[in-house]
XYZ file of C-alpha atoms in Angstrom:
749
model
C -41.698 -44.465 110.527
C -43.352 -41.036 109.384
C -41.515 -38.782 107.178
C -44.225 -37.014 106.235
C -44.978 -34.231 108.478
C -40.888 -34.007 109.809
C -38.774 -31.736 109.380
C -36.123 -34.056 107.479
C -33.288 -32.153 106.654
C -32.497 -31.680 103.072
C -31.262 -35.216 101.385
C -29.020 -32.953 98.857
C -27.820 -30.396 101.225
C -23.945 -32.301 101.368
C -23.694 -32.235 98.048
C -24.467 -28.238 97.999
C -21.989 -27.976 100.658
C -19.325 -29.763 99.236
C -19.162 -28.415 95.372
C -20.405 -32.301 94.976
C -23.661 -30.849 92.881
C -22.935 -29.948 89.392
C -24.627 -26.956 87.858
C -25.161 -26.411 84.042
C -21.639 -24.330 83.877
C -19.607 -26.931 85.798
C -20.043 -29.805 83.671
C -16.634 -30.737 82.191
C -15.909 -32.312 79.073
C -13.554 -33.285 76.430
C -12.953 -30.661 73.878
C -15.051 -28.139 74.970
C -15.224 -24.532 73.541
C -16.288 -21.010 75.041
C -19.146 -19.209 73.360
C -19.701 -15.094 74.157
C -22.593 -13.572 73.496
C -22.144 -9.564 72.147
C -25.169 -7.783 72.792
C -26.964 -4.978 70.893
C -26.371 -1.009 72.130
C -29.689 -0.061 70.064
C -33.246 -0.154 71.238
C -34.829 -0.318 68.097
C -33.697 -0.660 64.277
C -31.126 -2.674 62.217
C -27.692 -3.736 61.968
C -25.772 -1.977 58.704
C -22.491 -3.866 59.226
C -21.165 -5.801 61.956
C -17.149 -6.332 61.488
C -15.763 -9.322 62.887
C -12.047 -9.254 61.740
C -10.124 -8.061 64.375
C -11.974 -10.441 66.520
C -11.244 -13.066 63.975
C -7.895 -12.584 63.870
C -7.427 -12.891 68.070
C -5.298 -16.324 68.393
C -7.445 -18.784 70.028
C -10.835 -17.803 68.351
C -12.385 -20.594 66.494
C -15.722 -18.675 64.569
C -17.704 -15.397 65.316
C -21.302 -15.986 64.673
C -23.596 -13.606 63.639
C -26.670 -12.944 61.110
C -25.052 -13.183 58.005
C -23.833 -16.360 58.385
C -25.280 -18.134 61.126
C -25.783 -22.060 60.041
C -29.117 -23.028 58.643
C -31.793 -23.805 61.123
C -35.187 -25.041 61.188
C -36.639 -21.573 61.962
C -40.667 -22.933 61.494
C -42.918 -20.867 62.943
C -45.029 -24.261 64.205
C -41.707 -26.057 65.566
C -40.313 -22.919 67.171
C -42.943 -22.924 70.205
C -41.911 -24.111 73.746
C -44.140 -25.288 76.778
C -44.573 -21.875 78.124
C -44.829 -19.690 74.952
C -47.176 -16.994 74.914
C -49.074 -16.382 71.531
C -47.534 -14.769 69.150
C -43.729 -15.389 67.460
C -40.963 -16.373 70.449
C -37.666 -14.043 69.811
C -35.174 -15.616 67.278
C -31.040 -15.270 67.993
C -29.089 -13.983 64.864
C -32.295 -14.640 63.114
C -32.037 -11.350 60.897
C -30.163 -7.827 60.886
C -33.356 -6.287 62.683
C -32.917 -4.725 66.080
C -36.239 -5.650 68.531
C -35.034 -4.837 72.136
C -31.678 -3.125 73.918
C -29.292 -5.884 75.119
C -30.325 -8.211 72.359
C -27.574 -10.675 71.271
C -26.449 -9.537 67.911
C -23.217 -12.332 67.416
C -21.652 -15.276 69.480
C -17.601 -15.058 69.500
C -16.613 -18.782 70.317
C -12.734 -19.341 71.626
C -10.598 -22.299 73.009
C -10.960 -20.489 76.505
C -13.954 -18.320 77.783
C -11.312 -15.658 78.682
C -10.223 -15.134 74.868
C -13.833 -15.381 73.950
C -14.965 -12.738 76.046
C -11.614 -9.960 74.830
C -12.943 -10.996 70.478
C -16.256 -9.949 71.697
C -14.768 -6.536 72.775
C -13.390 -5.937 69.851
C -16.528 -7.018 67.432
C -17.874 -3.480 65.658
C -21.233 -3.087 64.481
C -22.786 -0.068 63.223
C -26.624 0.618 63.180
C -29.828 2.520 61.477
C -31.518 3.707 64.525
C -35.592 3.645 64.817
C -37.999 5.363 67.446
C -39.039 3.183 70.025
C -41.328 2.621 72.773
C -40.093 1.511 76.142
C -42.554 4.068 78.928
C -45.851 1.883 79.377
C -47.878 4.829 81.476
C -46.991 7.043 78.270
C -48.674 5.065 76.422
C -51.901 3.463 78.632
C -54.282 4.790 75.997
C -53.297 2.254 73.210
C -53.437 -0.171 75.454
C -55.609 -3.809 73.817
C -56.765 -7.038 74.761
C -54.221 -10.029 75.080
C -54.104 -12.513 72.487
C -55.919 -15.610 73.086
C -53.788 -19.094 73.073
C -53.036 -22.745 74.627
C -51.711 -20.294 77.389
C -55.101 -19.411 78.887
C -55.574 -22.417 80.014
C -53.163 -21.968 83.012
C -53.854 -18.170 82.727
C -57.712 -17.241 82.188
C -58.624 -13.792 81.142
C -60.263 -11.896 83.260
C -64.446 -13.333 84.167
C -67.112 -11.459 82.275
C -68.075 -8.171 84.292
C -70.898 -9.221 86.891
C -73.655 -6.847 87.632
C -73.212 -2.708 86.935
C -70.582 -1.586 88.948
C -70.724 2.033 87.559
C -74.041 1.850 89.077
C -73.277 0.054 92.203
C -70.379 2.820 93.193
C -72.581 5.537 92.311
C -75.250 4.576 94.987
C -72.110 3.490 97.458
C -72.321 5.031 100.657
C -68.519 5.419 100.643
C -65.833 4.861 98.531
C -62.427 5.009 97.409
C -60.245 5.039 94.269
C -56.938 4.705 93.963
C -53.992 4.285 91.188
C -51.041 1.797 91.612
C -47.998 1.783 89.773
C -45.114 -0.647 89.966
C -41.916 -0.825 87.748
C -40.513 -3.362 86.045
C -38.179 -6.182 88.314
C -35.621 -8.801 87.500
C -35.486 -12.510 88.769
C -31.573 -12.915 88.496
C -30.997 -16.091 90.765
C -27.282 -17.225 92.046
C -26.648 -19.238 89.080
C -26.924 -17.528 85.870
C -28.441 -18.860 82.939
C -25.464 -21.139 81.115
C -25.778 -24.151 78.529
C -23.035 -26.630 78.055
C -23.529 -28.627 75.101
C -21.702 -32.509 74.941
C -21.382 -32.724 70.932
C -21.655 -36.848 70.358
C -21.890 -39.525 67.600
C -23.600 -38.845 64.397
C -26.041 -41.170 62.891
C -26.526 -42.219 59.219
C -28.412 -39.380 58.225
C -25.023 -37.568 60.291
C -27.774 -36.128 62.858
C -25.597 -35.903 65.770
C -26.434 -37.095 69.550
C -26.246 -33.923 72.203
C -25.928 -34.144 75.937
C -27.009 -30.790 76.972
C -26.324 -29.771 80.301
C -28.862 -26.669 80.948
C -30.149 -24.060 83.622
C -33.871 -24.924 83.733
C -36.686 -25.281 85.207
C -38.074 -28.456 82.484
C -35.569 -30.633 81.162
C -38.409 -31.937 78.844
C -39.245 -27.968 77.486
C -35.363 -27.756 77.002
C -35.387 -30.783 75.173
C -38.501 -30.172 73.125
C -37.358 -26.440 71.905
C -34.097 -27.837 70.608
C -35.538 -31.035 68.731
C -37.947 -28.575 66.823
C -35.597 -26.084 66.100
C -33.166 -28.169 64.977
C -35.042 -31.133 63.480
C -33.622 -33.693 66.240
C -35.139 -36.876 66.510
C -35.520 -36.655 70.611
C -33.529 -39.491 70.539
C -30.538 -37.398 70.149
C -31.639 -34.761 72.283
C -31.133 -35.534 76.207
C -31.434 -32.494 78.471
C -29.742 -32.970 82.179
C -30.336 -30.318 84.919
C -29.937 -32.059 88.114
C -29.509 -28.810 90.326
C -30.610 -24.938 89.450
C -29.359 -21.927 91.722
C -32.408 -20.485 91.351
C -35.287 -19.923 89.242
C -37.813 -18.485 90.183
C -39.688 -18.515 86.811
C -37.103 -16.968 84.664
C -35.864 -20.577 83.706
C -39.823 -21.682 83.090
C -38.621 -21.267 78.921
C -35.443 -22.027 76.971
C -33.174 -18.467 77.013
C -31.205 -17.782 73.712
C -28.135 -19.380 74.929
C -29.675 -23.004 74.638
C -30.101 -22.143 70.887
C -26.814 -20.409 70.897
C -24.922 -23.429 72.343
C -26.688 -25.841 69.515
C -26.467 -24.075 66.970
C -22.506 -23.924 67.988
C -22.057 -27.017 68.637
C -23.951 -28.529 65.196
C -22.120 -26.106 63.142
C -18.107 -27.118 64.783
C -18.910 -30.515 65.586
C -17.379 -29.930 68.843
C -18.414 -29.486 72.811
C -19.463 -25.619 73.441
C -20.679 -23.921 76.646
C -22.511 -20.628 76.369
C -22.742 -18.683 79.853
C -24.677 -15.433 79.998
C -22.887 -12.267 82.344
C -24.921 -10.335 85.126
C -25.167 -7.287 82.907
C -26.948 -9.815 80.203
C -29.831 -11.191 82.947
C -31.180 -7.872 82.769
C -31.587 -7.725 79.265
C -34.379 -10.347 79.181
C -37.643 -11.432 81.018
C -38.573 -9.685 83.709
C -42.379 -9.098 85.879
C -43.875 -7.080 83.770
C -44.502 -2.871 84.329
C -47.906 -2.785 85.174
C -50.556 -0.017 86.120
C -53.504 -0.670 87.686
C -56.764 1.359 88.916
C -59.281 0.221 91.400
C -62.097 1.395 92.858
C -64.218 0.225 95.871
C -67.474 1.162 96.815
C -69.209 -0.095 100.128
C -72.313 0.526 102.613
C -72.414 1.963 106.097
C -71.843 -1.150 107.367
C -69.108 -2.447 105.994
C -70.408 -4.396 102.586
C -68.407 -4.052 100.003
C -71.076 -2.970 96.788
C -69.147 -2.437 94.166
C -65.414 -3.327 92.628
C -64.134 -2.336 89.368
C -60.454 -3.591 89.077
C -58.338 -2.568 85.728
C -54.822 -3.415 85.383
C -52.348 -2.065 82.242
C -49.183 -4.216 81.714
C -46.464 -4.102 79.509
C -45.559 -6.991 76.941
C -42.705 -7.498 74.007
C -43.829 -6.339 70.331
C -43.591 -10.131 69.118
C -45.826 -11.973 72.021
C -48.304 -11.560 73.962
C -47.097 -12.228 77.585
C -50.247 -12.309 79.937
C -50.387 -12.801 83.880
C -53.725 -13.283 85.867
C -53.771 -9.950 87.641
C -56.647 -8.990 88.490
C -59.089 -12.266 88.703
C -57.666 -12.370 92.698
C -60.026 -9.852 93.352
C -63.319 -11.182 92.309
C -61.644 -14.395 93.742
C -61.256 -13.079 97.667
C -64.505 -11.038 97.461
C -67.912 -12.543 96.087
C -69.115 -8.487 95.461
C -72.443 -8.764 92.647
C -71.389 -5.744 90.966
C -67.922 -6.056 89.997
C -65.670 -5.502 86.741
C -62.385 -6.633 85.805
C -60.253 -5.593 82.685
C -56.483 -6.116 81.559
C -55.389 -4.941 78.813
C -51.709 -5.064 77.278
C -49.606 -2.660 75.507
C -46.704 -3.766 73.086
C -43.565 -2.036 73.993
C -39.687 -2.625 72.373
C -38.610 -5.021 75.146
C -37.857 -8.395 75.300
C -41.305 -10.411 76.095
C -42.307 -10.139 80.274
C -41.561 -14.111 82.213
C -43.056 -15.499 84.779
C -41.710 -14.213 87.853
C -42.388 -15.756 91.455
C -46.533 -15.260 91.775
C -46.687 -13.919 88.384
C -49.638 -11.260 88.428
C -50.787 -12.162 92.205
C -48.286 -10.541 93.864
C -48.926 -7.164 91.488
C -52.771 -7.619 91.790
C -52.897 -8.512 95.317
C -50.898 -5.295 96.236
C -53.425 -3.493 94.518
C -56.768 -4.709 96.134
C -55.495 -5.229 99.497
C -54.319 -1.687 99.855
C -57.608 -0.513 98.199
C -59.463 -2.685 101.272
C -57.126 -1.024 103.723
C -57.703 2.562 102.413
C -61.794 1.314 102.156
C -61.528 -0.186 105.971
C -60.182 3.095 107.623
C -62.945 5.104 105.809
C -65.255 3.402 106.860
C -63.606 3.297 110.538
C -63.549 -0.569 110.750
C -60.532 -2.669 111.984
C -58.867 -3.963 108.525
C -59.312 -7.769 109.433
C -62.762 -7.151 110.590
C -63.349 -5.862 107.360
C -62.399 -8.442 105.514
C -63.862 -11.355 107.495
C -67.217 -8.887 107.354
C -66.834 -9.865 103.385
C -65.619 -13.311 103.394
C -65.926 -15.118 100.116
C -67.097 -18.981 100.632
C -67.124 -19.627 96.716
C -65.059 -18.460 93.199
C -67.599 -16.503 91.339
C -65.058 -16.077 88.745
C -64.940 -19.854 87.742
C -68.580 -19.969 87.850
C -69.282 -19.963 91.570
C -67.185 -22.810 92.575
C -66.635 -23.928 96.269
C -63.082 -24.020 97.378
C -61.758 -27.329 97.736
C -61.019 -26.108 101.145
C -60.034 -23.166 102.802
C -59.063 -21.810 106.024
C -58.545 -18.138 105.642
C -60.602 -17.186 108.541
C -57.691 -19.298 111.029
C -54.814 -17.130 109.458
C -56.493 -13.889 109.901
C -57.727 -15.328 113.958
C -53.742 -17.332 114.287
C -51.753 -14.555 112.128
C -53.481 -11.921 114.747
C -52.910 -13.272 117.862
C -49.236 -14.785 117.258
C -48.808 -10.717 116.095
C -50.807 -9.169 118.937
C -52.604 -7.526 116.614
C -55.719 -6.549 119.310
C -52.865 -3.887 120.859
C -52.337 -1.983 117.754
C -54.132 1.661 118.005
C -55.736 2.013 114.774
C -54.971 6.398 114.497
C -52.317 6.612 112.504
C -49.219 8.309 113.460
C -50.240 7.178 116.751
C -47.301 4.793 117.555
C -43.863 5.636 118.130
C -40.699 3.658 118.817
C -38.292 6.332 120.271
C -37.510 8.587 117.356
C -39.358 6.593 114.861
C -42.892 5.959 113.490
C -44.854 2.932 114.102
C -46.746 1.381 112.279
C -48.704 -2.052 111.678
C -50.756 -3.522 108.416
C -51.892 -6.640 107.410
C -53.204 -8.004 103.707
C -54.650 -11.066 102.027
C -52.736 -13.732 99.896
C -53.852 -16.532 97.464
C -52.383 -18.291 95.087
C -53.279 -21.932 92.391
C -53.284 -25.081 93.779
C -52.528 -26.699 90.638
C -52.312 -30.207 89.293
C -50.981 -31.449 85.826
C -49.776 -34.596 84.387
C -46.591 -36.260 85.640
C -44.545 -39.713 85.185
C -42.786 -41.281 87.930
C -40.702 -44.480 87.833
C -39.879 -46.994 90.765
C -37.204 -49.148 90.662
C -36.605 -51.860 94.255
C -33.072 -53.391 93.684
C -31.597 -56.571 95.284
C -29.758 -55.251 97.676
C -33.137 -53.584 99.326
C -32.708 -50.098 97.646
C -35.356 -48.239 96.469
C -34.533 -45.568 93.443
C -37.661 -43.232 92.412
C -37.296 -40.529 89.606
C -38.942 -38.167 87.712
C -37.928 -35.594 85.131
C -39.059 -32.549 87.190
C -36.843 -29.714 88.693
C -35.333 -28.682 91.751
C -34.969 -25.189 91.821
C -34.326 -24.484 95.656
C -37.817 -25.522 96.654
C -36.764 -28.933 98.517
C -37.993 -31.411 96.126
C -35.089 -34.008 96.844
C -36.235 -34.049 100.143
C -39.987 -34.370 99.525
C -40.006 -36.896 97.193
C -38.066 -39.090 99.100
C -39.781 -38.495 102.206
C -43.378 -39.433 100.010
C -41.350 -42.613 98.611
C -40.007 -43.647 102.177
C -43.544 -43.092 103.732
C -45.916 -44.893 100.762
C -43.131 -48.325 100.882
C -42.271 -47.705 104.671
C -38.531 -47.944 103.952
C -36.023 -45.744 106.054
C -35.277 -42.101 104.576
C -31.719 -43.740 104.092
C -32.386 -46.354 101.553
C -34.411 -44.781 99.133
C -32.758 -42.033 96.473
C -35.220 -39.608 94.461
C -33.495 -38.786 91.268
C -34.677 -35.748 88.964
C -33.738 -33.398 85.721
C -33.198 -35.769 83.055
C -35.028 -36.313 80.461
C -34.178 -40.068 79.953
C -36.462 -39.946 83.235
C -40.425 -40.088 83.067
C -42.244 -36.688 81.848
C -43.038 -33.754 84.182
C -44.275 -30.796 83.421
C -41.407 -27.570 84.567
C -41.406 -26.389 88.088
C -43.533 -23.649 88.591
C -46.959 -22.365 89.521
C -46.700 -24.200 92.833
C -47.891 -27.307 91.189
C -44.976 -29.411 91.414
C -46.005 -31.609 94.830
C -49.514 -31.521 93.361
C -48.729 -32.966 90.121
C -44.958 -34.743 91.007
C -45.828 -35.879 94.274
C -49.045 -37.494 93.393
C -46.806 -39.426 91.001
C -43.980 -40.669 93.032
C -47.240 -41.457 95.962
C -49.173 -43.460 93.079
C -45.669 -45.760 91.388
C -45.101 -46.539 94.994
C -48.305 -47.708 95.699
C -48.367 -49.881 91.675
C -44.766 -50.655 93.293
C -45.989 -52.193 95.935
C -48.944 -54.270 94.567
C -46.374 -55.939 92.170
C -44.428 -56.541 95.388
C -47.663 -58.299 97.040
C -48.088 -60.218 93.816
C -44.527 -61.823 93.811
C -45.259 -61.967 97.848
C -48.446 -63.866 97.346
C -47.529 -66.680 94.214
C -46.860 -69.169 96.594
C -50.074 -70.676 97.647
C -48.245 -71.456 101.388
C -47.630 -67.567 101.656
C -49.119 -65.755 104.207
C -49.954 -63.559 101.324
C -51.638 -65.878 98.966
C -54.865 -64.615 99.444
C -54.074 -60.879 100.867
C -55.137 -58.374 98.859
C -53.996 -54.847 98.627
C -56.190 -53.269 101.838
C -55.369 -55.999 103.744
C -51.442 -55.457 103.454
C -48.633 -51.719 104.954
C -45.180 -51.340 104.575
C -43.430 -51.085 107.564
C -39.380 -50.875 108.362
C -38.809 -52.111 105.167
C -41.155 -54.967 105.449
C -44.626 -55.720 104.131
C -47.107 -56.897 106.713
C -50.757 -58.447 107.254
C -52.455 -54.924 109.020
C -54.653 -58.102 110.953
C -51.437 -59.405 112.405
C -47.963 -57.400 112.111
C -45.901 -60.318 112.967
C -46.842 -61.737 109.510
C -44.396 -60.346 107.320
C -41.413 -60.577 104.760
C -38.760 -58.230 104.019
C -38.832 -56.307 100.583
C -35.345 -57.535 99.945
C -36.860 -60.962 100.064
C -39.650 -60.233 97.542
C -37.134 -59.103 95.465
C -34.975 -62.364 95.693
C -38.041 -63.584 94.621
C -37.970 -62.009 90.830
C -35.295 -64.314 89.826
C -32.289 -61.567 90.950
C -33.404 -58.970 89.426
C -34.490 -55.948 90.469
C -38.699 -55.212 90.358
C -39.701 -51.835 88.518
C -42.894 -50.571 88.041
C -43.793 -46.919 86.129
C -46.929 -44.882 86.527
C -48.750 -41.901 85.397
C -50.289 -39.440 87.869
C -53.271 -37.272 87.106
C -56.505 -34.952 88.305
C -59.832 -36.564 87.465
C -61.337 -33.352 85.764
C -64.817 -34.899 87.035
C -63.624 -34.412 90.650
C -61.520 -32.095 90.935
C -63.427 -29.395 88.207
C -65.714 -29.161 90.718
C -63.998 -26.990 93.206
C -61.281 -23.845 92.696
C -58.499 -25.212 94.517
C -56.259 -22.760 96.509
C -53.950 -21.999 99.076
C -54.242 -18.566 101.187
C -52.335 -16.202 103.556
C -52.456 -13.665 106.038
C -49.422 -11.033 106.386
C -49.418 -9.168 109.432
C -46.391 -6.659 109.583
C -44.963 -3.969 111.555
C -42.696 -1.453 110.279
C -40.490 1.647 112.207
C -40.193 4.848 109.428
C -37.847 7.461 110.369
C -39.918 10.266 109.514
C -36.746 12.650 108.931
C -34.881 10.365 106.199
C -37.777 8.573 104.948
C -36.292 5.086 105.340
C -38.350 2.130 106.006
C -37.643 -1.008 108.115
C -39.576 -4.151 108.590
C -38.801 -4.714 112.100
C -41.197 -8.535 112.023
C -43.611 -10.000 110.405
C -45.867 -13.141 110.423
C -47.398 -14.915 107.919
C -50.180 -17.865 108.586
C -50.340 -20.011 105.608
C -53.449 -22.383 104.258
C -51.759 -24.744 102.499
C -52.963 -28.315 103.166
C -51.299 -30.700 104.221
C -47.285 -29.774 105.516
C -44.905 -31.861 104.057
C -41.921 -31.216 105.175
C -42.222 -28.470 108.047
C -38.501 -27.148 107.775
C -38.460 -26.832 103.610
C -41.952 -25.469 103.817
C -41.064 -22.798 106.275
C -37.413 -21.826 104.214
C -40.303 -21.543 101.259
C -42.652 -18.991 103.091
C -40.255 -16.869 104.595
C -38.122 -16.863 101.281
C -41.245 -15.415 99.711
C -41.465 -13.084 102.741
C -38.002 -11.811 102.273
C -39.063 -10.986 98.102
C -42.302 -9.317 99.638
C -39.382 -6.999 101.449
C -37.531 -6.805 98.541
C -40.592 -6.290 96.229
C -42.046 -3.313 98.826
C -39.245 -1.183 99.405
C -36.232 -1.827 97.173
C -36.621 -4.137 93.592
C -36.746 -1.770 90.915
C -35.334 -1.782 86.826
C -35.175 1.649 86.481
C -35.042 1.987 82.082
C -33.713 5.625 80.130
C -36.856 5.636 77.966
C -33.916 7.857 75.516
C -31.925 5.195 75.000
C -34.832 1.637 75.760
C -32.361 0.339 78.229
C -32.479 -0.952 81.866
C -29.881 0.994 83.904
C -29.348 -0.280 86.828
C -27.875 -4.193 85.493
C -25.736 -4.977 88.166
C -26.357 -6.038 92.142
C -24.908 -2.548 93.061
C -27.630 -0.400 91.649
C -30.420 -3.150 91.069
C -31.461 -3.320 94.854
C -32.581 -6.648 96.721
C -32.562 -7.188 101.058
C -29.148 -7.921 102.960
C -28.969 -9.466 106.250
C -29.839 -6.333 107.677
C -32.808 -5.504 105.899
C -34.284 -9.002 107.191
C -35.026 -8.772 111.000
C -37.820 -11.014 112.875
C -39.847 -13.222 110.591
C -42.345 -15.829 111.879
C -44.516 -18.556 109.934
C -47.739 -20.412 110.957
C -48.992 -23.107 109.464
C -52.211 -23.202 109.634
C -54.394 -26.960 109.808
C -56.344 -27.834 106.685
C -57.645 -30.515 105.162
C -57.785 -31.527 101.413
C -59.376 -34.586 99.969
C -59.909 -33.071 96.241
C -56.846 -31.153 95.312
C -54.568 -34.330 95.167
C -53.872 -38.111 96.833
C -51.975 -36.180 99.267
C -53.829 -33.019 100.274
C -50.970 -30.783 100.062
C -50.473 -27.580 98.581
C -47.810 -25.700 96.777
C -45.661 -23.225 99.192
C -43.203 -21.578 96.434
C -45.208 -18.430 96.219
C -48.373 -17.630 98.441
C -45.870 -15.906 100.701
C -44.677 -13.588 98.655
C -48.416 -12.686 97.648
C -49.591 -10.701 100.787
C -46.726 -9.002 101.590
C -46.694 -5.957 99.625
C -49.850 -4.834 100.539
C -49.196 -5.737 104.371
C -45.832 -3.612 104.126
C -47.677 -0.844 101.995
C -50.370 -0.374 104.761
C -48.146 -0.596 107.928
C -46.368 2.449 106.043
C -49.834 4.500 105.972
C -50.755 3.337 109.518
C -47.400 4.747 110.651
C -47.067 7.555 108.998
C -50.672 8.186 107.770
C -49.345 8.403 103.828
C -50.834 6.726 101.392
C -48.615 5.023 99.492
C -49.916 3.165 96.280
C -46.921 2.620 94.053
C -44.424 0.607 94.554
C -41.412 0.393 96.082
C -41.868 2.197 98.753
C -38.819 4.594 98.688
C -38.019 7.648 100.732
C -38.571 10.052 98.202
C -42.240 8.992 98.023
C -42.408 8.677 102.256
C -40.811 12.275 102.636
C -42.848 13.993 99.345
């Protein structure tokens, strides 16, 4: 009865396809009212007047909240931060008359129905004083500066200090290349739009209400912290529930403004309320920041890289210094004595960017891996062999730490074999299929394998069912299923007798789900609590001196088929349900904490690695690019569930195709507004764009990263794809395109 490593079907699948699974905007509570956000038409300036008379005259409209009449809240700087806030001063909805970015919420209409609120919102009239704005990163690169340093730097370290003398080494190089890479903003846009339903409960003796909040979030505890601090409420008064998330991709790591507005209204009106954002409003906050990168590489004629310079400049808001790890990956992949890595920010009149699947990783990897491919061609070397020639065994950006495990070589070999790389004609424009040019390209991928603190609870009931819980999230990655597998295996129980619950602040503390760290963090906590529960069961079973388990130690027993057994004699056993019965008819429970040991794990650099191989067809007349097939080989430690793991990598590969060929949030800098703010004009792949995608999981053992030996897979699938596609386009056409997305005009001209 081993579930770990098996392709177990999603335990939450039936609830999702039958509609039983509820999302934030689907929890109906008595007396519910509805809020609709009015967005600013201005990018920068201030509101001179806001007329709500016509909106308030609509029957069924309860109130229109603006900066002029909003309730007083705890607007203290120290209390406004959330767990993922970058340095700076977070945006405060309806705080004052100032406009900081296009689409900023300037009013909230509250009515008895959603339709009434939406209609009344169209009647709100606003006048502004306009100020000059800056939204064009490329026009202000010279003004970029070093980011502010804050707590977030612990998870997003700045670039390491320069190593050696890259300028001198570049001058001495036999061969060198220099390239400039630009990619525009991209928006997350998951299927579930941001929504919050607040149920207004009883009040305490001081008039402070108990709130039950159904929020679209990747971290229930983060939303609870945010609400409790801002509105000066005890944590016990704020319960956040988020059992299902219809996609997040990083946009749900921070509380969004609909949460603030919903709680504000509930407190002011003493009514339950729901605030849901529109698809267009989803384009007004948070995005992958547009970034300009310059990469310069030098090498000797034998193919040894001798110098690296990688510089990145990215956009942020005027009120927060949002940062990403962009250039550090270059130093992790290539251990070159003379390396300079730099990263700067340019504040613009936009909303703060947000982490977006593999933030900084997919951005930086595209630049370095296309540059590496270009240098390989200059040297006349096979791109795979060139990477193997310059393979790094340690991570100098973290003080020359060895990797806890690194099977990247196997990724290269197995990926190339599956793809058929040896059949490649290296000459650009040498391969055709009918009318189309055919190109093959590849790239390396790398991502963190982090682990944080988490708690979990396990309860074995009197009827022999195991219930495990932790306040983590499932954003579609399969968390419910994987945690159920871990619990079932640890206590040797049938998987149908195990229930895992998440997404509720009444459950044990867990960090938000992001950074591909949930399996490592929460999975370790689930394993720990089940082991601790097993030890408690052993103690119960061994109370009686006549029990065969009286003198048994933890190392002497095993759990199998719902029983506890002696390892030396598996015929000696007790059913778990019978052990629970010895507890006076009460369930047996345990709560445990899991966290990494920095004295051990701190000695190593912990990462996942991948190699992406891509074939494209390019229509030379039309400039269209089609990814006809792709293979990604992943070294991700122990694979807990190959079914959900493959789904994660395939999803990342699809997004890599989207990033390379389609996604681009277009801003008209005259108005400072994203113009293609809908799915009709913001292009993402459809089924016709996706063809043969294959995944290889390379065997990798890691006893350092966590007790499970597993690494997160949510982001490694996307990291190498855009560069591999760009390299394949060069092989097909002979034209090196450094900017993303690779649209037909860039291919043709």
